[in-house]
mmCIF file of C-alpha atoms in Angstrom:
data_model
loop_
_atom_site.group_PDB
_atom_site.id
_atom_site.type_symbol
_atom_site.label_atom_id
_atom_site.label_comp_id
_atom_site.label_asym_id
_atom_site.label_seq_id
_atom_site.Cartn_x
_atom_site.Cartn_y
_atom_site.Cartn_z
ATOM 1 C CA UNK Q 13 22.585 21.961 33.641
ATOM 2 C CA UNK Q 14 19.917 23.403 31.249
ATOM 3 C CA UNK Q 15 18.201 26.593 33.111
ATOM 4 C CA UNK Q 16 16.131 29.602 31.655
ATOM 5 C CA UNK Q 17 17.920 32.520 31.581
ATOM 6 C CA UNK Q 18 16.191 35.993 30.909
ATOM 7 C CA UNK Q 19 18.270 38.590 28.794
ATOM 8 C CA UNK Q 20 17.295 42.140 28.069
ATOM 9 C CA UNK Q 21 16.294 43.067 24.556
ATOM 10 C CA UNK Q 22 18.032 45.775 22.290
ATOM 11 C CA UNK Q 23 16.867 49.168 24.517
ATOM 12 C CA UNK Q 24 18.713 51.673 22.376
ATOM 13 C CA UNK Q 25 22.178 52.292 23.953
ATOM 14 C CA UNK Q 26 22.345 49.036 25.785
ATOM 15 C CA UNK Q 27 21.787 46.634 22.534
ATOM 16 C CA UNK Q 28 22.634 43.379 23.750
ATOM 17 C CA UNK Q 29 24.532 40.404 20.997
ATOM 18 C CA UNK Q 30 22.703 37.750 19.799
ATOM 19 C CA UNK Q 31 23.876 34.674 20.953
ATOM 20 C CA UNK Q 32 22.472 30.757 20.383
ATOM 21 C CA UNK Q 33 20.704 29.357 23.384
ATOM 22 C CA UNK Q 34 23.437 26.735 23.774
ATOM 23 C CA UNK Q 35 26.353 29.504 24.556
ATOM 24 C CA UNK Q 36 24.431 30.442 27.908
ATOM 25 C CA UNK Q 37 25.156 27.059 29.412
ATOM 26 C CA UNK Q 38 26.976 27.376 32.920
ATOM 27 C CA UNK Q 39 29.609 25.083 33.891
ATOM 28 C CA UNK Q 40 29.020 22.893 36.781
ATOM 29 C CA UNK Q 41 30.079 19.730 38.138
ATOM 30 C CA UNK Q 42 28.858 17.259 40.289
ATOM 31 C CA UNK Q 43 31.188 15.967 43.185
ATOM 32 C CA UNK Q 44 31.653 14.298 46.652
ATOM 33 C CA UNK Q 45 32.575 16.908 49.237
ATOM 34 C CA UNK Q 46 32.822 15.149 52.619
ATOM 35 C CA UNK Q 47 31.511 12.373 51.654
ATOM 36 C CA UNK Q 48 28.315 14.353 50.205
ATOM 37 C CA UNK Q 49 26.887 14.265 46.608
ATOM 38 C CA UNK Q 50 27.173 18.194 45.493
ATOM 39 C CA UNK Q 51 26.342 19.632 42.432
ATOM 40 C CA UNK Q 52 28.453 23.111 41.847
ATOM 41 C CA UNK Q 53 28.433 25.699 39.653
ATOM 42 C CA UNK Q 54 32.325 26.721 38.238
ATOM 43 C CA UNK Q 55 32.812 30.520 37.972
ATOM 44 C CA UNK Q 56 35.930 30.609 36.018
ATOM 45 C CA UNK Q 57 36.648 34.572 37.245
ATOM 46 C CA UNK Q 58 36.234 34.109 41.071
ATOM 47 C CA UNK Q 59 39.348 34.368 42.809
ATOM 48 C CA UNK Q 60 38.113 32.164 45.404
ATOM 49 C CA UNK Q 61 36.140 28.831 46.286
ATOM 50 C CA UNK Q 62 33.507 28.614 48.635
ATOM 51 C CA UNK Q 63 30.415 26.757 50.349
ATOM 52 C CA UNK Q 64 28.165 28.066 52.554
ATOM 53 C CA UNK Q 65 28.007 27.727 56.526
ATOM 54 C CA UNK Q 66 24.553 25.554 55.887
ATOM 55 C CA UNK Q 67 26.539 23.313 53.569
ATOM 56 C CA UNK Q 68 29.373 22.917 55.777
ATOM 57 C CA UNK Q 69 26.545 22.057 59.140
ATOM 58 C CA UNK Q 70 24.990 19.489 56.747
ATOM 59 C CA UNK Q 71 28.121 17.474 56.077
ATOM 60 C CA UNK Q 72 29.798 17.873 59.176
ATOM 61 C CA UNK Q 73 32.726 19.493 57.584
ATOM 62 C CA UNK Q 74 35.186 21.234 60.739
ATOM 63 C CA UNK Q 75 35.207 24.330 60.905
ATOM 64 C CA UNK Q 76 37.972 26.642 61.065
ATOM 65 C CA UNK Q 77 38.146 29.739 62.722
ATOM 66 C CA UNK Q 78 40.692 31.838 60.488
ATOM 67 C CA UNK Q 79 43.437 33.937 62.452
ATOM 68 C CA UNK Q 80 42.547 37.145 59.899
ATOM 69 C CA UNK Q 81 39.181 38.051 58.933
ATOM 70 C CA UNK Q 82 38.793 37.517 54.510
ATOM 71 C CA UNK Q 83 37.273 40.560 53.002
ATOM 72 C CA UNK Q 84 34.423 39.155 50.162
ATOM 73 C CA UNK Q 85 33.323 41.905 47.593
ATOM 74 C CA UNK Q 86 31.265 41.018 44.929
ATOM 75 C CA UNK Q 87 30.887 42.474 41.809
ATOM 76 C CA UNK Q 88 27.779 44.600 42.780
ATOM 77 C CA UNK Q 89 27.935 47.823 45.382
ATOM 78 C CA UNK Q 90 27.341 46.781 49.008
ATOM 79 C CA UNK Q 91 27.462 43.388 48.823
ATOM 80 C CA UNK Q 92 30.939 43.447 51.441
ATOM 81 C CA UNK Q 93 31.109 40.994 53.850
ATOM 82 C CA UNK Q 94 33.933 39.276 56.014
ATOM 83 C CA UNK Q 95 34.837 35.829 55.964
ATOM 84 C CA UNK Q 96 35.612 34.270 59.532
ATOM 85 C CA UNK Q 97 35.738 30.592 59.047
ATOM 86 C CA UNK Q 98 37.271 28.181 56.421
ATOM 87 C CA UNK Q 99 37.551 24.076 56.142
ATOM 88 C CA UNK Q 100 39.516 21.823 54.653
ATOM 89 C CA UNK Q 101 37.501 18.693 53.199
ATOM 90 C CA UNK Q 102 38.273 15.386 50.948
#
């Protein structure tokens, strides 16, 4: 995937490395989740996979109601949520 990607420019304490165009490529994938063409993108420091409950409608993949609530943090304050369902799909 080839998208635009916006860095900031040397601001005094926060000078940024110069890097070629082609090292800002993301991984991603295309694949067949239930039967679905996806395209994904691959974050290789997540500790966790996951599709959203839209994604999950429009396939038709079960749902799961988990027996413990998942705590999700991202790397930015506030963004806490809980995770009730999962799903288990070819």
């Amino acid at each position: 995937h080839s998208g635009t990607i916006r860095r900031a420019t040397n601001v005094g304490l926060l000078d940024q490395p110069s890097r070629p165009r082609e090292a800002a490529a993301c991984i991603s994938a295309q694949l067949r989740i239930n039967g679905t063409d996806a395209y994904a993108l691959i974050d290789s420091g997540s500790t966790t996979n996951s599709i959203s409950p839209e994604f999950t409608h429009a396939t038709k993949a079960p749902r799961i109601r988990l027996e413990e609530q998942i705590t999700l943090q991202l790397g930015c304050v506030g963004s806490r949520s809980r995770i009730n369902y999962g799903t288990r799909v070819p």
